[in-house]
CSV table of N, CA and C in Angstrom, one decimal:
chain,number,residue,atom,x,y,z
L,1,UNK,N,0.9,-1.2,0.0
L,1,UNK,CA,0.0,0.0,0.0
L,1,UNK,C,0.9,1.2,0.0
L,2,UNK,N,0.2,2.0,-0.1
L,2,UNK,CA,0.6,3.5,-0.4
L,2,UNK,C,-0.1,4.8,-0.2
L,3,UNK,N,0.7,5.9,-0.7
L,3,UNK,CA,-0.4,7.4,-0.3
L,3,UNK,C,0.4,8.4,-1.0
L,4,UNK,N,-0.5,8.8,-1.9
L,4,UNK,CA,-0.3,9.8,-2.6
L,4,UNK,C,-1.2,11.2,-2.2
L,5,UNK,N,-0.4,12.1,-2.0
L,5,UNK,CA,-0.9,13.6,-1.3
L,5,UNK,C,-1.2,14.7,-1.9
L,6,UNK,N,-1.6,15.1,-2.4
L,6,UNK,CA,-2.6,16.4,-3.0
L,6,UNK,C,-2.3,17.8,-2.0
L,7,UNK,N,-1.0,18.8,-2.1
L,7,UNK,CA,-1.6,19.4,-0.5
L,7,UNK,C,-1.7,20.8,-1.0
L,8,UNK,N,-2.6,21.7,-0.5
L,8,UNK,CA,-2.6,22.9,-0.9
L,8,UNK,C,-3.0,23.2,-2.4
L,9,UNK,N,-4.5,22.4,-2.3
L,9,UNK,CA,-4.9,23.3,-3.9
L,9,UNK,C,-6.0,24.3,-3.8
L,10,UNK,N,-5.6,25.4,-4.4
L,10,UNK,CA,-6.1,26.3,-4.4
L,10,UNK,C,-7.0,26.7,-5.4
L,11,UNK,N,-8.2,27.3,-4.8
L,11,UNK,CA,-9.1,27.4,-5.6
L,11,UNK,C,-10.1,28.3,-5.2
L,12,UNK,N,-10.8,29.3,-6.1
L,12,UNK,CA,-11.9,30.6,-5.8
L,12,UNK,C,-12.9,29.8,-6.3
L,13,UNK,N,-14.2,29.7,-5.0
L,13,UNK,CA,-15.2,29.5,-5.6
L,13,UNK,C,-16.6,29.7,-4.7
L,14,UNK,N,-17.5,29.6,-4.5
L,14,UNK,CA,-18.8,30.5,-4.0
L,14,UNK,C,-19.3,29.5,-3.5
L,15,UNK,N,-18.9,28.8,-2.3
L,15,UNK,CA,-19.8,27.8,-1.2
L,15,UNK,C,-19.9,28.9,-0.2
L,16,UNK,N,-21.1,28.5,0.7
L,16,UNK,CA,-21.3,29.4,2.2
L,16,UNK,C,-22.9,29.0,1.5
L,17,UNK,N,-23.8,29.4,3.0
L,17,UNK,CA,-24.7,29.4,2.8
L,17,UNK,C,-25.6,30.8,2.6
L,18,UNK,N,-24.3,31.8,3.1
L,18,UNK,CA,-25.1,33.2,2.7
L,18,UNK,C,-24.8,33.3,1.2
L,19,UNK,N,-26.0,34.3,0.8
L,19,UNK,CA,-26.4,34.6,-0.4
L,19,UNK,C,-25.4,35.9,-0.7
L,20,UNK,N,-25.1,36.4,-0.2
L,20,UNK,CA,-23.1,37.0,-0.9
L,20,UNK,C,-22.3,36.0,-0.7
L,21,UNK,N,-22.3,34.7,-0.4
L,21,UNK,CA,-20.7,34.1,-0.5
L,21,UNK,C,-21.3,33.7,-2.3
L,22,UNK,N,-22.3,33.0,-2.1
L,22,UNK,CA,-22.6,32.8,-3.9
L,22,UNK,C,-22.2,34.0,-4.7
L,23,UNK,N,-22.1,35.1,-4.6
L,23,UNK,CA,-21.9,36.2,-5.6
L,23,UNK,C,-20.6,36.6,-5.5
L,24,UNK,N,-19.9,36.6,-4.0
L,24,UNK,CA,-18.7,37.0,-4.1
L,24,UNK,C,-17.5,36.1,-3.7
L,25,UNK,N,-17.7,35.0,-3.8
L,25,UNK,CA,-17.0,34.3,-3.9
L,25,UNK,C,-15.7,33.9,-2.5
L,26,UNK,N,-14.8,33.1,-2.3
L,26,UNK,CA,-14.0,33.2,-1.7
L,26,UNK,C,-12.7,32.0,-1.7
L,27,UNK,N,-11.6,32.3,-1.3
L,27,UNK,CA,-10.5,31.2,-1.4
L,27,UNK,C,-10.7,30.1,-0.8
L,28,UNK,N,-10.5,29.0,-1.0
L,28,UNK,CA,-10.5,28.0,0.1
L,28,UNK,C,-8.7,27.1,-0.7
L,29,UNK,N,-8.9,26.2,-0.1
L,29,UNK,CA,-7.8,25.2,0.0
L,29,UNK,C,-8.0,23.9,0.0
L,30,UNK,N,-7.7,23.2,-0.7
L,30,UNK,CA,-7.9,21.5,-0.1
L,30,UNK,C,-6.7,20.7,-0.3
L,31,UNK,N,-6.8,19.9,1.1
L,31,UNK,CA,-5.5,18.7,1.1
L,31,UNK,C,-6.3,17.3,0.8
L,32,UNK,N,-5.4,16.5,-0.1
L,32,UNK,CA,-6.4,15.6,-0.7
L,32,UNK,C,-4.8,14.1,-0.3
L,33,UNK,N,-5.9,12.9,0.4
L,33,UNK,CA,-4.7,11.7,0.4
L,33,UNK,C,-5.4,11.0,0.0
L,34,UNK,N,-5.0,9.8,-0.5
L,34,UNK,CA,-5.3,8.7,-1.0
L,34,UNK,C,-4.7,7.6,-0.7
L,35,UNK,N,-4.9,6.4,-0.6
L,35,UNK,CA,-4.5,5.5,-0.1
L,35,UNK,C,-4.3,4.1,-1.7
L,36,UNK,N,-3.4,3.6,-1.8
L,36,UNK,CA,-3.5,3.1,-3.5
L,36,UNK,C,-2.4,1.8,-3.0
L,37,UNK,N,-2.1,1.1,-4.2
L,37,UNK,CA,-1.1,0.1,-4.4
L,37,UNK,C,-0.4,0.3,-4.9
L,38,UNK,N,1.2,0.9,-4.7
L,38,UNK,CA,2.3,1.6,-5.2
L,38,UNK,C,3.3,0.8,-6.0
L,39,UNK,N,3.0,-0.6,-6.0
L,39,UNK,CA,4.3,-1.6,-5.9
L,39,UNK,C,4.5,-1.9,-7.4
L,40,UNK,N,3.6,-2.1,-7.8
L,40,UNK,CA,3.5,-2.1,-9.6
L,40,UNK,C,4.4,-0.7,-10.3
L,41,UNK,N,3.5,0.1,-9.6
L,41,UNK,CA,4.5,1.4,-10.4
L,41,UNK,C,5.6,1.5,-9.9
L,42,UNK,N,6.2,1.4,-8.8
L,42,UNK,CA,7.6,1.6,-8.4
L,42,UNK,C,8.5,0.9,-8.9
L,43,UNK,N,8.1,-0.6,-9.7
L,43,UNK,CA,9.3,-1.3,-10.5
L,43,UNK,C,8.8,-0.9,-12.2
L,44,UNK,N,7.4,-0.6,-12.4
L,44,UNK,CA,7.5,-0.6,-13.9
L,44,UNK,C,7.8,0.9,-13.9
L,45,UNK,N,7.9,1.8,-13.4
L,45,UNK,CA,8.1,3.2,-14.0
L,45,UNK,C,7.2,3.6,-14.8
L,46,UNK,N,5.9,3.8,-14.5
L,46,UNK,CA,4.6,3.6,-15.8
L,46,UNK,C,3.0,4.1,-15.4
L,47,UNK,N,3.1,5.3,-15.9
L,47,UNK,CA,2.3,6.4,-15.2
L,47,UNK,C,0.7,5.0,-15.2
L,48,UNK,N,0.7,4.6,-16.1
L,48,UNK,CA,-0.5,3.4,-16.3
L,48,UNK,C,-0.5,2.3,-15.0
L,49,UNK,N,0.3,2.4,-14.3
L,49,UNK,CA,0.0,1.1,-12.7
L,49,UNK,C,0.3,2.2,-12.1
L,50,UNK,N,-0.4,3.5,-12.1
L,50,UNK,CA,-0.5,4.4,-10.8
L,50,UNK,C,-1.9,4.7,-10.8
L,51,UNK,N,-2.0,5.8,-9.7
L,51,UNK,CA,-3.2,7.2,-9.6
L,51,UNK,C,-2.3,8.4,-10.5
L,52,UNK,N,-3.2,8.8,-11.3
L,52,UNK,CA,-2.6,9.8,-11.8
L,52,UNK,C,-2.8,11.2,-11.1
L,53,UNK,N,-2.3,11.6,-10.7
L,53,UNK,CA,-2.4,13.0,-9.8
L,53,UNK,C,-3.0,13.9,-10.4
L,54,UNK,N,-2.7,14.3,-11.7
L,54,UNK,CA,-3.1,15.3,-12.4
L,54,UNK,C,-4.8,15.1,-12.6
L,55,UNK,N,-5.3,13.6,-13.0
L,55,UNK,CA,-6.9,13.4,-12.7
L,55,UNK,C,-7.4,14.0,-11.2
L,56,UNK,N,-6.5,13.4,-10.4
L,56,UNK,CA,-6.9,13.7,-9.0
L,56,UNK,C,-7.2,15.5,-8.7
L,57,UNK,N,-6.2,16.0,-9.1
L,57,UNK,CA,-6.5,17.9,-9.1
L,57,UNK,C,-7.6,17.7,-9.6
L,58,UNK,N,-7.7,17.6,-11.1
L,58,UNK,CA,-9.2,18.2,-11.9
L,58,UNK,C,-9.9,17.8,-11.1
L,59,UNK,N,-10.4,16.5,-10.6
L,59,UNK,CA,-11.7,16.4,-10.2
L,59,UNK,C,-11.7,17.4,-8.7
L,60,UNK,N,-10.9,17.7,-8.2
L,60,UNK,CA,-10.9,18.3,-7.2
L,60,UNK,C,-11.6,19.8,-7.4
L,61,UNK,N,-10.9,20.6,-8.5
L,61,UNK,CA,-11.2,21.9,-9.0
L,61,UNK,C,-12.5,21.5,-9.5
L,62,UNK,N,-12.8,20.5,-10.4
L,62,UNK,CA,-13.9,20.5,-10.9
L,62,UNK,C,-14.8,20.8,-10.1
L,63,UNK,N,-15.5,19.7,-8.7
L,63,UNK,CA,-16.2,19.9,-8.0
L,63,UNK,C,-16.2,20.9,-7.1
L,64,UNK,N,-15.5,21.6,-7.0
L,64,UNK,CA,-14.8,23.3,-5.8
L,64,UNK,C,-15.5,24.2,-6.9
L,65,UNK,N,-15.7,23.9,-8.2
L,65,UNK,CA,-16.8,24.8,-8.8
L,65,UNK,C,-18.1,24.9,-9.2
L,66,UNK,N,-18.6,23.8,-8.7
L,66,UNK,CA,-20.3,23.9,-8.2
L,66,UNK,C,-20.3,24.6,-7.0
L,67,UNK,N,-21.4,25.4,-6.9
L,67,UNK,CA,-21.7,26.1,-5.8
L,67,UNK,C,-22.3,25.0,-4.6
L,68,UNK,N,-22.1,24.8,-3.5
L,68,UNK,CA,-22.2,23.8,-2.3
L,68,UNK,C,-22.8,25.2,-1.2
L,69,UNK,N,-23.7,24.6,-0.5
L,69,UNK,CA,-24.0,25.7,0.6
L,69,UNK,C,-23.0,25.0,2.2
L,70,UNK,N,-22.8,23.9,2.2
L,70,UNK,CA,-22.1,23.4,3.0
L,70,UNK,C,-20.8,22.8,2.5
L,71,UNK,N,-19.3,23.1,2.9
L,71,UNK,CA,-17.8,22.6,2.6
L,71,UNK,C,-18.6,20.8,2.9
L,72,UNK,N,-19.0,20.1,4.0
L,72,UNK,CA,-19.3,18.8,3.6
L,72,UNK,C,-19.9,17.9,2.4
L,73,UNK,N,-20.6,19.3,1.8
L,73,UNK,CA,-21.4,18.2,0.9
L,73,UNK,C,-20.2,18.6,-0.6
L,74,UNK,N,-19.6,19.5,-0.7
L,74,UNK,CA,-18.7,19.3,-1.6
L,74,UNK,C,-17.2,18.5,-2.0
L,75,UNK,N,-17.5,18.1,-0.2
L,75,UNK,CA,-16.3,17.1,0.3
L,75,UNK,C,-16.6,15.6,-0.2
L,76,UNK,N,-18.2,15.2,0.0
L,76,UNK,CA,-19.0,14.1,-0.4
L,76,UNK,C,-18.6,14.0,-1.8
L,77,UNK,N,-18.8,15.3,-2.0
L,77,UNK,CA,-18.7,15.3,-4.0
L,77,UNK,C,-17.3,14.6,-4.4
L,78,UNK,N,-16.4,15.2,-4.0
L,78,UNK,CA,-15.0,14.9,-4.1
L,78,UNK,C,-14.7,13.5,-4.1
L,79,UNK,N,-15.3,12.8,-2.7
L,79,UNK,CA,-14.7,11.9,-2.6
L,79,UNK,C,-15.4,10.6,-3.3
L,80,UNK,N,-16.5,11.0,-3.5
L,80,UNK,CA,-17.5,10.1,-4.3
L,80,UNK,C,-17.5,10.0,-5.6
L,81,UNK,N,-16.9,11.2,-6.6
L,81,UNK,CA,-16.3,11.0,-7.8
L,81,UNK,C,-14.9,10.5,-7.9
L,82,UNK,N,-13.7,10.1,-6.8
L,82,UNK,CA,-12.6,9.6,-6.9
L,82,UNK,C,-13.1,8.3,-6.4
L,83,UNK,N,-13.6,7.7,-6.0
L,83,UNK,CA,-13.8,6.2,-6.0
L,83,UNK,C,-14.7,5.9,-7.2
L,84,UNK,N,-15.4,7.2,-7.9
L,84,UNK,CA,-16.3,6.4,-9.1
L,84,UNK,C,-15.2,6.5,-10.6
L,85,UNK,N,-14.3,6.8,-10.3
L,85,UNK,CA,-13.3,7.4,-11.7
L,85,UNK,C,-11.8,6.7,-11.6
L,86,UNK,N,-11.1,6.3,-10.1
L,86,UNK,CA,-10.4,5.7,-10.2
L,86,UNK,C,-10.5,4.6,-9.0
L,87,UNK,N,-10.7,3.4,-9.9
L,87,UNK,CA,-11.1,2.0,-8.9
L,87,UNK,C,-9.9,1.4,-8.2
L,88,UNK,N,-8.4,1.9,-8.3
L,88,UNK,CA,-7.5,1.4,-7.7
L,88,UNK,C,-7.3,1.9,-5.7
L,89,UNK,N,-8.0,3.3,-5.8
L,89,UNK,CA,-8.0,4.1,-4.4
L,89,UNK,C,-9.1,3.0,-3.8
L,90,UNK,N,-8.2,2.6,-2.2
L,90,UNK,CA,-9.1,2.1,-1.1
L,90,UNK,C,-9.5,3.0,-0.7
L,91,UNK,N,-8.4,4.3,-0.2
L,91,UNK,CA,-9.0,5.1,1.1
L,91,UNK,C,-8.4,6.6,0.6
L,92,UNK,N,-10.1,7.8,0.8
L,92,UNK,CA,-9.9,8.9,0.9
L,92,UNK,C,-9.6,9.6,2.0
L,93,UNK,N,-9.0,10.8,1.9
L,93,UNK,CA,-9.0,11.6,3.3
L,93,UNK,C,-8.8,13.3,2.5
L,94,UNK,N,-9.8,13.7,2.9
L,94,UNK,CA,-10.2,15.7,2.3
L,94,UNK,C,-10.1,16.3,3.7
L,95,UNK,N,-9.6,17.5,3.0
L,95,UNK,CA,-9.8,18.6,3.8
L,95,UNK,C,-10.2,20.0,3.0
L,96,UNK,N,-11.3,20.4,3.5
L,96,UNK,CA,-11.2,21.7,2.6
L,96,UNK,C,-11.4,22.6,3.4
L,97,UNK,N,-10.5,23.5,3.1
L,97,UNK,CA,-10.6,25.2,3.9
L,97,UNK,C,-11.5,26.2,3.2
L,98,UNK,N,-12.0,26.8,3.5
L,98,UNK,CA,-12.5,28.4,3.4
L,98,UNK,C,-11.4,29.3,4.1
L,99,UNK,N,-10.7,29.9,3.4
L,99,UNK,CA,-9.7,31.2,3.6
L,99,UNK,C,-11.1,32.6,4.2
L,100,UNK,N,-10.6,33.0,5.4
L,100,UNK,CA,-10.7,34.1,5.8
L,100,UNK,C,-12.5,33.8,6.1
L,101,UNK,N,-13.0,33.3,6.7
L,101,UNK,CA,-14.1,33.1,6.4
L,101,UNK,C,-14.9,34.0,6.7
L,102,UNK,N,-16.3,34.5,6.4
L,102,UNK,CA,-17.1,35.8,6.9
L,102,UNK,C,-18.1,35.5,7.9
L,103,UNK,N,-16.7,35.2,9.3
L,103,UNK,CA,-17.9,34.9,10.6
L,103,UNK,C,-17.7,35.7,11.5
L,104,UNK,N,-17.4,37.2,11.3
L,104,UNK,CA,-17.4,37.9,12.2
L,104,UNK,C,-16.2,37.6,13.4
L,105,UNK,N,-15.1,37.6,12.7
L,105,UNK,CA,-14.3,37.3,13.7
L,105,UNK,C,-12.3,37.2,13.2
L,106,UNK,N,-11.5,37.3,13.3
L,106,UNK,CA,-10.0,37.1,13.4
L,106,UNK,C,-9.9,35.8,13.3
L,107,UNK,N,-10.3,35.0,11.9
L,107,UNK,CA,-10.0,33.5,11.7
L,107,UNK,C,-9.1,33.1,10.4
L,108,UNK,N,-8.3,32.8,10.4
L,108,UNK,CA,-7.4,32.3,9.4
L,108,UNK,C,-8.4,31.6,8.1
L,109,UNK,N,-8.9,30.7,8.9
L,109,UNK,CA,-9.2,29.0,8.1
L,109,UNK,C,-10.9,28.6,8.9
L,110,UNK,N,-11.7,28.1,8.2
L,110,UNK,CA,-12.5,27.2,8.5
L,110,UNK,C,-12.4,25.8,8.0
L,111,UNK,N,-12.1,24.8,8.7
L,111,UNK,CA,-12.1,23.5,7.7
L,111,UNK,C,-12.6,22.5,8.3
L,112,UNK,N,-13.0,21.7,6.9
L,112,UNK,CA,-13.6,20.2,7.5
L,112,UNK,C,-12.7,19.0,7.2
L,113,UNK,N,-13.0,17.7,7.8
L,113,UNK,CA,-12.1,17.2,7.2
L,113,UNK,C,-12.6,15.6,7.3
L,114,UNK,N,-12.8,15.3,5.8
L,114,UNK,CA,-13.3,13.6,5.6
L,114,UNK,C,-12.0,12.7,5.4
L,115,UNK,N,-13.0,11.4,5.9
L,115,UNK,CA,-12.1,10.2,5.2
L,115,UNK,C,-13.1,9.3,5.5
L,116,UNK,N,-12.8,8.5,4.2
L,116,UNK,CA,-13.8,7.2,3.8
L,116,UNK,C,-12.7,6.2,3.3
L,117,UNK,N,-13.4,5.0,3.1
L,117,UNK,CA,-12.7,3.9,2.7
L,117,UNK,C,-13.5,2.8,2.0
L,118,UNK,N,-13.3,2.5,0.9
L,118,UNK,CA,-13.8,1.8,-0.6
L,118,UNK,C,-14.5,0.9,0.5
L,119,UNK,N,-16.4,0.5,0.3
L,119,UNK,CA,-16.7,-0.5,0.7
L,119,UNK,C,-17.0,-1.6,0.1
């Protein structure tokens, strides 16, 4: 087994439940692991017996740009299209931040953070 890490992708996009985060948008972040079988690619040298990483971004950006009123249900998204697109991943683990969030207060980060495992 293995783990491939996704850390710090960045992305603008309009989750919140208030009706200005839809219009004005805001940064967030996600760290993305995965859990896979590394042993094949580490002797054949051969992007084809891996996870391709660069799939793993897009779907990430992809789904960070549907509008979500809750960071969990876009986390659901996330993780539910990488086990439907790449059948080699046993185990997810997300994190998505909202940068600076608008809750009235001196906060860096809001984040959640999933992990599932292929049933």
């Amino acid at each position: 087994m293995g783990v491939i890490k996704l850390k710090n992708i960045r992305t603008f996009s309009y989750h919140g439940c208030l009706l200005e985060e839809g219009k004005i948008g805001s940064d967030y972040s996600v760290d993305l692991e995965v859990k896979t079988n590394l042993k094949k690619s580490s002797v054949s040298d051969d992007l084809k017996d891996t996870v391709d990483y660069v799939l793993l971004n897009q779907i990430v950006v992809e789904e960070m740009a549907i509008r979500s009123h809750l960071l969990e249900h876009v986390a659901h998204r996330i993780i539910s299209r990488i086990f439907k697109e790449v059948r080699t991943i046993s185990a997810v683990k997300l994190a998505v931040s909202k940068l600076n969030p608008p809750i009235g207060g001196d906060v860096e980060a809001v984040t959640i953070e999933m992990e599932e495992s292929r049933s």
